PDB file of C-alpha atoms in Angstrom:
ATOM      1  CA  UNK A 275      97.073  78.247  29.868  1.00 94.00           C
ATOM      2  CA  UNK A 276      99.511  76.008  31.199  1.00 97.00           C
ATOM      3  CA  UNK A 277     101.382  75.500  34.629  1.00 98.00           C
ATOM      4  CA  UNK A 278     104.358  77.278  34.026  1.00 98.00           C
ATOM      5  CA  UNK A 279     102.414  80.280  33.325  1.00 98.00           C
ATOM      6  CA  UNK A 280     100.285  79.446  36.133  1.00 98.00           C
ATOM      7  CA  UNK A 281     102.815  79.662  38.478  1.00 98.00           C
ATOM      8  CA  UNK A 282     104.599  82.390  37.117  1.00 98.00           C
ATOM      9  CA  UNK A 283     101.742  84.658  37.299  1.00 98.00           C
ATOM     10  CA  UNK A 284     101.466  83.597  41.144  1.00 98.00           C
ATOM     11  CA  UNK A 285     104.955  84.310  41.619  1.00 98.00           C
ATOM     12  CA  UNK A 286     104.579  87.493  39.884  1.00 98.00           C
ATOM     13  CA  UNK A 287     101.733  87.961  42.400  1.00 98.00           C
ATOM     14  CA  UNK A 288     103.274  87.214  45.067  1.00 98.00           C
ATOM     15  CA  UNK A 289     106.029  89.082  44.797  1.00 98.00           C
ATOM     16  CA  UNK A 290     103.612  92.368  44.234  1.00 98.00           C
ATOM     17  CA  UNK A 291     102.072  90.802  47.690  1.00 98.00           C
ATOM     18  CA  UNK A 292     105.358  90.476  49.152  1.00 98.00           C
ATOM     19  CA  UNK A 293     105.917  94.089  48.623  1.00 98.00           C
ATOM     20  CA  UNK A 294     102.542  95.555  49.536  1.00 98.00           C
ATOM     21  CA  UNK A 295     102.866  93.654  52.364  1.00 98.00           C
ATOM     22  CA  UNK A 296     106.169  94.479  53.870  1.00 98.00           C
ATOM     23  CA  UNK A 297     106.089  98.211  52.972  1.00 98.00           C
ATOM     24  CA  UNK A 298     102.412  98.525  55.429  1.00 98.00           C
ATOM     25  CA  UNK A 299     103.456  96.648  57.772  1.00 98.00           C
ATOM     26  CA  UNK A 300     107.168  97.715  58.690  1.00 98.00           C
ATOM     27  CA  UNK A 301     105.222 101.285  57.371  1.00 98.00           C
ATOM     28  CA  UNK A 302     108.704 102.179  55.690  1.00 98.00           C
ATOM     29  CA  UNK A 303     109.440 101.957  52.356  1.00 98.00           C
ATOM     30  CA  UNK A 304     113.326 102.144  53.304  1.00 97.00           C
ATOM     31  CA  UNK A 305     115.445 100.254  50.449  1.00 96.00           C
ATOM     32  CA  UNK A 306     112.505 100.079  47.890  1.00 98.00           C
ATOM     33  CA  UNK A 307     112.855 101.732  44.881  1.00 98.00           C
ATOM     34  CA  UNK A 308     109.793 103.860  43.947  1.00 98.00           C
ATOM     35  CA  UNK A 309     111.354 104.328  40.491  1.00 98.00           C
ATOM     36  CA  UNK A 310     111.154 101.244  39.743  1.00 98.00           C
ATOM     37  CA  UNK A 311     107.656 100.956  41.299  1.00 98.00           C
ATOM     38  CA  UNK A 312     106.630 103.906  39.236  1.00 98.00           C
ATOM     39  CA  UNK A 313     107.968 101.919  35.776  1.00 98.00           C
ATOM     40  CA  UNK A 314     105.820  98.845  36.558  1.00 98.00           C
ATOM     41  CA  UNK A 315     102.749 101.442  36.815  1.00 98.00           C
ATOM     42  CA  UNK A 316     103.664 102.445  33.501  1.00 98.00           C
ATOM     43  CA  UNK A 317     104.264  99.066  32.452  1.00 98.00           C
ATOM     44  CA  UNK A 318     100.545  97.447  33.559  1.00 98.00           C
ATOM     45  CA  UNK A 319      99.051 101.144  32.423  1.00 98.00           C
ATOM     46  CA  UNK A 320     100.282 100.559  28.684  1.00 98.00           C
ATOM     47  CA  UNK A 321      99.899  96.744  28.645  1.00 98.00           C
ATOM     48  CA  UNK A 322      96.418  96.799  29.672  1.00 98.00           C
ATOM     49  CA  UNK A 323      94.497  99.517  27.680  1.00 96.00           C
ATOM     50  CA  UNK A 324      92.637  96.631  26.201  1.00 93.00           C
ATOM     51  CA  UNK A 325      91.292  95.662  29.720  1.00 94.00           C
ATOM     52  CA  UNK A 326      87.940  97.233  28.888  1.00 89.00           C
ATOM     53  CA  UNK A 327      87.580  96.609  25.321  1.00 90.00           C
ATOM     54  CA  UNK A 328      88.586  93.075  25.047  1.00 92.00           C
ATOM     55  CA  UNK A 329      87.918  89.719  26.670  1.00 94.00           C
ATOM     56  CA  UNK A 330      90.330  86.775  27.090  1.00 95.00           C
ATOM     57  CA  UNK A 331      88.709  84.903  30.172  1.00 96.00           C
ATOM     58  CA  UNK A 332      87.825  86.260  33.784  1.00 97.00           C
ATOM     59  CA  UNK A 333      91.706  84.669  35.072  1.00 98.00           C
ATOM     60  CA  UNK A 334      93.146  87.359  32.636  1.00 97.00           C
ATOM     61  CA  UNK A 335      91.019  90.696  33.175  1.00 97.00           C
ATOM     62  CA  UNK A 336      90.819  89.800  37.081  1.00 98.00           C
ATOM     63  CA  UNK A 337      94.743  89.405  37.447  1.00 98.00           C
ATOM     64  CA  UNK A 338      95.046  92.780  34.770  1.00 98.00           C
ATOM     65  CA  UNK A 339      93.025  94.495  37.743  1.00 98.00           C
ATOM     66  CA  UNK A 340      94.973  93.329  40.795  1.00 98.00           C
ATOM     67  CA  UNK A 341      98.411  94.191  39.175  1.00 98.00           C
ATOM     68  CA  UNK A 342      97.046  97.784  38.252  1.00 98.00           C
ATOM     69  CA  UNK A 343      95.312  98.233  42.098  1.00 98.00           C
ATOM     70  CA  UNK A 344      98.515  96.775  43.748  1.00 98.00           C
ATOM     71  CA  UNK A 345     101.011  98.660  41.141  1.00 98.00           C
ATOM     72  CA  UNK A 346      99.081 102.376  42.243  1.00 98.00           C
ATOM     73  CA  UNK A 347      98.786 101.551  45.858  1.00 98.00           C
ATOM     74  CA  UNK A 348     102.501 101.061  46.227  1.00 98.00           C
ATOM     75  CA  UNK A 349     103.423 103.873  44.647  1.00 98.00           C
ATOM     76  CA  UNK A 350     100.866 105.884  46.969  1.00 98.00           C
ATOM     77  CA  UNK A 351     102.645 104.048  50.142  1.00 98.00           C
ATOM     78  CA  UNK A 352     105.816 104.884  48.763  1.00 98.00           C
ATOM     79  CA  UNK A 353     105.232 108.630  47.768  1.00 98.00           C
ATOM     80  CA  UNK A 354     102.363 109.559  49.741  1.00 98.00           C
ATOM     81  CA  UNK A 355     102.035 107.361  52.836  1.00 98.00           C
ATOM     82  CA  UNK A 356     105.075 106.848  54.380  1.00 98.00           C
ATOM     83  CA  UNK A 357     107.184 109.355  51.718  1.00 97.00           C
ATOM     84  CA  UNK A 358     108.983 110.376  55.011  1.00 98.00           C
ATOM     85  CA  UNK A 359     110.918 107.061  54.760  1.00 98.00           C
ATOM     86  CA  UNK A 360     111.161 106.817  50.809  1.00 98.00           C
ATOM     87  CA  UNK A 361     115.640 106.645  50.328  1.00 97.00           C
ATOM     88  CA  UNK A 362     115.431 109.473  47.960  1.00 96.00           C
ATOM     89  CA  UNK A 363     119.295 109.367  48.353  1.00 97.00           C
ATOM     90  CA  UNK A 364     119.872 106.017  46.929  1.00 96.00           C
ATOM     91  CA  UNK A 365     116.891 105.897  44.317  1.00 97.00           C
ATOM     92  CA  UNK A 366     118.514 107.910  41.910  1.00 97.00           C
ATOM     93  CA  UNK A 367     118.876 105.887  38.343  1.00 98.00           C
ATOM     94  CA  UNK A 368     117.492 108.063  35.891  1.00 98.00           C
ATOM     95  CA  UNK A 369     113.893 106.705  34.416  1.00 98.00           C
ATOM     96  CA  UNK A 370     114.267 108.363  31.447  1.00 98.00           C
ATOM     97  CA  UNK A 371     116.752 106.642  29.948  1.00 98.00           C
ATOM     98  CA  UNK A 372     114.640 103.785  30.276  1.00 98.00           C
ATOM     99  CA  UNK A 373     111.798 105.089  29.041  1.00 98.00           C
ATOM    100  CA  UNK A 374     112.485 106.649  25.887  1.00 98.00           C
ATOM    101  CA  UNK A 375     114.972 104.282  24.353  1.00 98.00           C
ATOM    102  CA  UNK A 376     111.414 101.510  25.093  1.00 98.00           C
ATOM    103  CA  UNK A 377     109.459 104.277  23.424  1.00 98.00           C
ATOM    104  CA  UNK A 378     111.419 104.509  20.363  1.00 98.00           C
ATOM    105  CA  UNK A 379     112.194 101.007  20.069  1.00 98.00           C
ATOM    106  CA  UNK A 380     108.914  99.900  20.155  1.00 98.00           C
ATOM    107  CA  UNK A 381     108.231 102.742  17.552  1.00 98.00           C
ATOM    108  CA  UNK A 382     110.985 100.933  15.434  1.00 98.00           C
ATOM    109  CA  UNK A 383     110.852  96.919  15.971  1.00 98.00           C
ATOM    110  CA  UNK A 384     106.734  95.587  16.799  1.00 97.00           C
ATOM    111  CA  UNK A 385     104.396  93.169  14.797  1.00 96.00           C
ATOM    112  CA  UNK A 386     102.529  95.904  13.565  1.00 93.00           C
ATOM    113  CA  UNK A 387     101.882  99.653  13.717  1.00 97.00           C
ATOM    114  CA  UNK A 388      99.039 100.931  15.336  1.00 95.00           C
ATOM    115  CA  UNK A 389      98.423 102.506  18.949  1.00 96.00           C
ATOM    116  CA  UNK A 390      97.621  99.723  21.460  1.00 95.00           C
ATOM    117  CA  UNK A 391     100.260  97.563  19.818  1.00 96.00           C
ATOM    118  CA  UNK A 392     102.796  99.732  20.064  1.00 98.00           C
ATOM    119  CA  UNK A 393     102.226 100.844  23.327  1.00 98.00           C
ATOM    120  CA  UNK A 394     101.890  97.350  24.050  1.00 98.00           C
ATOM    121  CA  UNK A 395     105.430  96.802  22.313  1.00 98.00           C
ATOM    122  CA  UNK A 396     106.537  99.728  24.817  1.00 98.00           C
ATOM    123  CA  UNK A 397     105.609  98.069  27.752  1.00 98.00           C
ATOM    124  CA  UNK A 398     107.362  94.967  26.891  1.00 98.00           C
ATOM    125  CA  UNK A 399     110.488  96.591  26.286  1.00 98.00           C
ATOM    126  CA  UNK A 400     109.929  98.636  29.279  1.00 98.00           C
ATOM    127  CA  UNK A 401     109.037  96.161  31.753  1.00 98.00           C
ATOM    128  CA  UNK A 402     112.994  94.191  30.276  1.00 98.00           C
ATOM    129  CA  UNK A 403     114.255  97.361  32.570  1.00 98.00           C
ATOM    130  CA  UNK A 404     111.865  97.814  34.864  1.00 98.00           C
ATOM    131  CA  UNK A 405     113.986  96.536  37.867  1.00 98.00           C
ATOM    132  CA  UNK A 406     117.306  98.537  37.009  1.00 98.00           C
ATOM    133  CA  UNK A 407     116.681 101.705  39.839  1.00 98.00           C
ATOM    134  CA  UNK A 408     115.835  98.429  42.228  1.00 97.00           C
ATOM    135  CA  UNK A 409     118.905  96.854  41.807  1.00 96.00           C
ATOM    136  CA  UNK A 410     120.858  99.858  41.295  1.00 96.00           C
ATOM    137  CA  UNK A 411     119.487 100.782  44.623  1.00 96.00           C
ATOM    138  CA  UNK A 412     120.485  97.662  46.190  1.00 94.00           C
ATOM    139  CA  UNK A 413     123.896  97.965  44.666  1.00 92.00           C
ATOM    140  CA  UNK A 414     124.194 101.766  46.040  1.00 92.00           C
ATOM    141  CA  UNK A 415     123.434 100.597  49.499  1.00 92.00           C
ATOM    142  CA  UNK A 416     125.090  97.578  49.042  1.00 89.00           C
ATOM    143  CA  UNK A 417     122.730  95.129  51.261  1.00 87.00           C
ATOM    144  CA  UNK A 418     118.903  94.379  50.734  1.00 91.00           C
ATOM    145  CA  UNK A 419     116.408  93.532  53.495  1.00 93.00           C
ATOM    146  CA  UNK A 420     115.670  89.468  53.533  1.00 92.00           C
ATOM    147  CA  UNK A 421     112.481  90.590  52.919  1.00 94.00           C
ATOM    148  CA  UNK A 422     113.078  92.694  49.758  1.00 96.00           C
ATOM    149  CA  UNK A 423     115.325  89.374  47.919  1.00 95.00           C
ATOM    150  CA  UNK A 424     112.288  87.487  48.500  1.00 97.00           C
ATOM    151  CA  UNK A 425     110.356  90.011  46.634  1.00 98.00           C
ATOM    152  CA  UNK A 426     113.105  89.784  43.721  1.00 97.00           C
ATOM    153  CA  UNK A 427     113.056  86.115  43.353  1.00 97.00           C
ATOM    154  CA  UNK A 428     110.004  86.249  42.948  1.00 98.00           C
ATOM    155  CA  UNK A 429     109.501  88.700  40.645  1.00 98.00           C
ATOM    156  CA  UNK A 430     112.905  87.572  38.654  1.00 98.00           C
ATOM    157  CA  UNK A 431     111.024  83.809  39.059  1.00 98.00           C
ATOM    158  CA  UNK A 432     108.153  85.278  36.983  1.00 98.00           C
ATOM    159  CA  UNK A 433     109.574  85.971  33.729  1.00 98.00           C
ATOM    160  CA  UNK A 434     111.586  83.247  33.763  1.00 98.00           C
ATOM    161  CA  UNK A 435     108.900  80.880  34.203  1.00 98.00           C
ATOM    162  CA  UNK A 436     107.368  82.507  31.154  1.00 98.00           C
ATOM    163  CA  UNK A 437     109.973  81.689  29.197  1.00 98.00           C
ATOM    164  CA  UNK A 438     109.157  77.919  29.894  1.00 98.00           C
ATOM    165  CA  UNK A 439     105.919  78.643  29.178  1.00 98.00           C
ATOM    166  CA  UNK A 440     106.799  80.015  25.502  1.00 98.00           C
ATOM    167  CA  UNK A 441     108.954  77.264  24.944  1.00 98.00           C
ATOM    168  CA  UNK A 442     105.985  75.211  25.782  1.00 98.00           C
ATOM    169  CA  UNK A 443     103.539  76.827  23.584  1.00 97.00           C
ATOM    170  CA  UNK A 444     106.014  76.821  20.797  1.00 97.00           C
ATOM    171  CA  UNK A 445     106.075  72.743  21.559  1.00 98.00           C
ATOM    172  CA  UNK A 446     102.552  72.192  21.769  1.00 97.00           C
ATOM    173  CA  UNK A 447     101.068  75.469  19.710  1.00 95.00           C
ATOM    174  CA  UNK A 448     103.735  76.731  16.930  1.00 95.00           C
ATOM    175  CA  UNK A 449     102.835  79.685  18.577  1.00 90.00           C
ATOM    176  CA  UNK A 450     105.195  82.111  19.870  1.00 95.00           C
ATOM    177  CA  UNK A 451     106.105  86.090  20.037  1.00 97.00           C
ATOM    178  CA  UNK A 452     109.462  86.886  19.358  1.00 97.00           C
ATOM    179  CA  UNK A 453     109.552  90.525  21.172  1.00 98.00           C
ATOM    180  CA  UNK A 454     108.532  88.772  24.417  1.00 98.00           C
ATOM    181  CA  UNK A 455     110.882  86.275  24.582  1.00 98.00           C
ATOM    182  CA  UNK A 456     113.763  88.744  23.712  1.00 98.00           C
ATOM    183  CA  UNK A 457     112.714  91.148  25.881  1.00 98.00           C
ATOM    184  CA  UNK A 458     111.893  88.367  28.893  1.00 98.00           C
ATOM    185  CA  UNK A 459     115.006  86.621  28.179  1.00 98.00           C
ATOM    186  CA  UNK A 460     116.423  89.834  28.533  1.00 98.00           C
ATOM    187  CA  UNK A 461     114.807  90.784  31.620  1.00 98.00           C
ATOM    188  CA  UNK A 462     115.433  87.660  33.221  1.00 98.00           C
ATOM    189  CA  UNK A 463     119.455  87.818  32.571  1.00 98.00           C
ATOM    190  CA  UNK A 464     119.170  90.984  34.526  1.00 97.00           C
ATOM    191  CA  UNK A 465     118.275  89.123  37.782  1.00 96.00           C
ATOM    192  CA  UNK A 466     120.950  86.479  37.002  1.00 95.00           C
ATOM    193  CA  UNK A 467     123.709  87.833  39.658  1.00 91.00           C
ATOM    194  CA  UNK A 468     120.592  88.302  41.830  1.00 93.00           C
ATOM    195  CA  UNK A 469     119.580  85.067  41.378  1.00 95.00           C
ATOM    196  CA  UNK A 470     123.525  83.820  42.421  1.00 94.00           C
ATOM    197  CA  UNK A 471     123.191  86.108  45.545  1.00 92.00           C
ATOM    198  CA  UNK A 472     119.950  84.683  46.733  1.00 94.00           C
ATOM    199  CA  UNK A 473     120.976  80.916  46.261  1.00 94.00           C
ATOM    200  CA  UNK A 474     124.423  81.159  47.766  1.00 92.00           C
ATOM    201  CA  UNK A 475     123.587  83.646  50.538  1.00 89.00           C
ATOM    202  CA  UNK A 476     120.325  84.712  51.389  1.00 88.00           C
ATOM    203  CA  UNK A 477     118.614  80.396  51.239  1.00 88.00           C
ATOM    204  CA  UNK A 478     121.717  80.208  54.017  1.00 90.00           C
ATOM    205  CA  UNK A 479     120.378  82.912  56.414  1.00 89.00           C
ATOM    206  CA  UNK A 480     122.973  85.075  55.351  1.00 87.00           C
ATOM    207  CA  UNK A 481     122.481  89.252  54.238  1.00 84.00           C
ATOM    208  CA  UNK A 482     122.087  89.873  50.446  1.00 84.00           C
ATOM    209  CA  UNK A 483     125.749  91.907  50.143  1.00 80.00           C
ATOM    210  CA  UNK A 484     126.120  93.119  47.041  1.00 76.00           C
ATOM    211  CA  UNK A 485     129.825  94.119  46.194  1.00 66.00           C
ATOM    212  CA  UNK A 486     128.844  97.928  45.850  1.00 54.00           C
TER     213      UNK A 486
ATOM    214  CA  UNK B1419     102.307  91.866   9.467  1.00 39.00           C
ATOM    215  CA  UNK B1420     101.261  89.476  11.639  1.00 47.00           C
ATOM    216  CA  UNK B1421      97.470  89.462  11.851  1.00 48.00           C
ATOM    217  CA  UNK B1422      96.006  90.644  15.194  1.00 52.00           C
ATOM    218  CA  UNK B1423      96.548  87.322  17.070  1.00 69.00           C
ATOM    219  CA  UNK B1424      94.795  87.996  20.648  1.00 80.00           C
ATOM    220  CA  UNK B1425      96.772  88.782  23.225  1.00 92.00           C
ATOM    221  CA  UNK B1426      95.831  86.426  26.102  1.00 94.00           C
ATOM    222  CA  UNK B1427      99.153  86.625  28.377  1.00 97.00           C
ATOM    223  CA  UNK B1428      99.734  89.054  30.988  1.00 97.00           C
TER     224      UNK B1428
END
């Protein structure tokens, strides 16, 4: 372990927190994309099969339990709780063609061919895209909440922080995972114009516009 | 292949 993963699994925490939070206590899920909520389901669901069979330290099966809890109780505030307020409208990217391009690439390109590591490969490549129908939806309505660009910094923080952290354990370790860093440098681009946005606008008090 | 090195990032 070492501090930037540290704090890029908080941030990755906190942003699920973040979330949780705002969607209970405004009860509206308004401008949240349960598509995307739905992929990072799928995401911790396939990453974690190993939860129960193996053991890394109690830091990793803990924080493998509070992203699955947190990941299914958003999804039940956002289509079961408060589904009256869900923006079916504007949360319209279609999943699909983010899931089955992960599916067959992971089928094509992982370290080695057997069920949990492919599935494993598949959430990898899955979790790249994950925020698409998120910032799709922000794009379609062309404004976020305050609230909702903290959540994406935080969660765009996250994977870039890992990315120090595998340049670091490359340093110190020779150890490193090329279909995590492509996919995380991948997934981290994504948030880039985000990124712009929330530096030049929202840290000023100003609404997250994005030119629709 | 790689062998099965252990997986111990979220």
């Amino acid at each position: 372990m070492n501090i930037f993963r540290l704090t890029g699994d908080l941030a990755h925490l906190i942003a699920i927190i973040i979330l949780l939070h705002k969607i209970w206590k405004s009860r509206s899920c308004a401008g949240i994309s349960g598509k995307s909520q739905v992929l990072f389901a799928l995401v911790y669901t396939t990453r974690y099969l190993d939860l129960v069979t193996s053991y890394v330290s109690i830091y990793n099966t803990f924080m493998k339990f509070v992203f699955l809890a947190t990941s299914y109780a958003t999804i039940y505030l956002i289509y079961v709780k408060f589904k009256a307020t869900y923006d079916h409208n504007h949360d319209t990217f279609r999943i699909e063609f983010l899931i089955l391009p992960s599916l067959a690439l992971a089928l094509l390109i992982n370290h080695y061919f057997n069920f949990l590591e492919v599935l494993w490969t598949f959430s990898i490549y899955l979790e790249s895209v994950a925020i698409l129908p998120q910032l799709f939806m922000v794009s379609k309505t062309g404004e976020a909440e305050s609230i909702t660009s903290h959540y994406l910094f935080a969660l765009g923080s996250y994977r870039a922080l890992y990315i120090l952290n595998w340049i670091y354990r490359y340093a110190t370790e020779g150890h490193y995972d090329l279909i995590a860093i492509v996919a995380g440098v991948v997934q981290t681009v994504l948030y880039c114009d985000f990124f712009y946005l929330y530096i030049t606008k929202v840290l000023k008090g100003k609404k997250l516009q994005l030119p629709a | 292949s790689k062998r099965n090195k252990q997986k111990d990032e979220l």
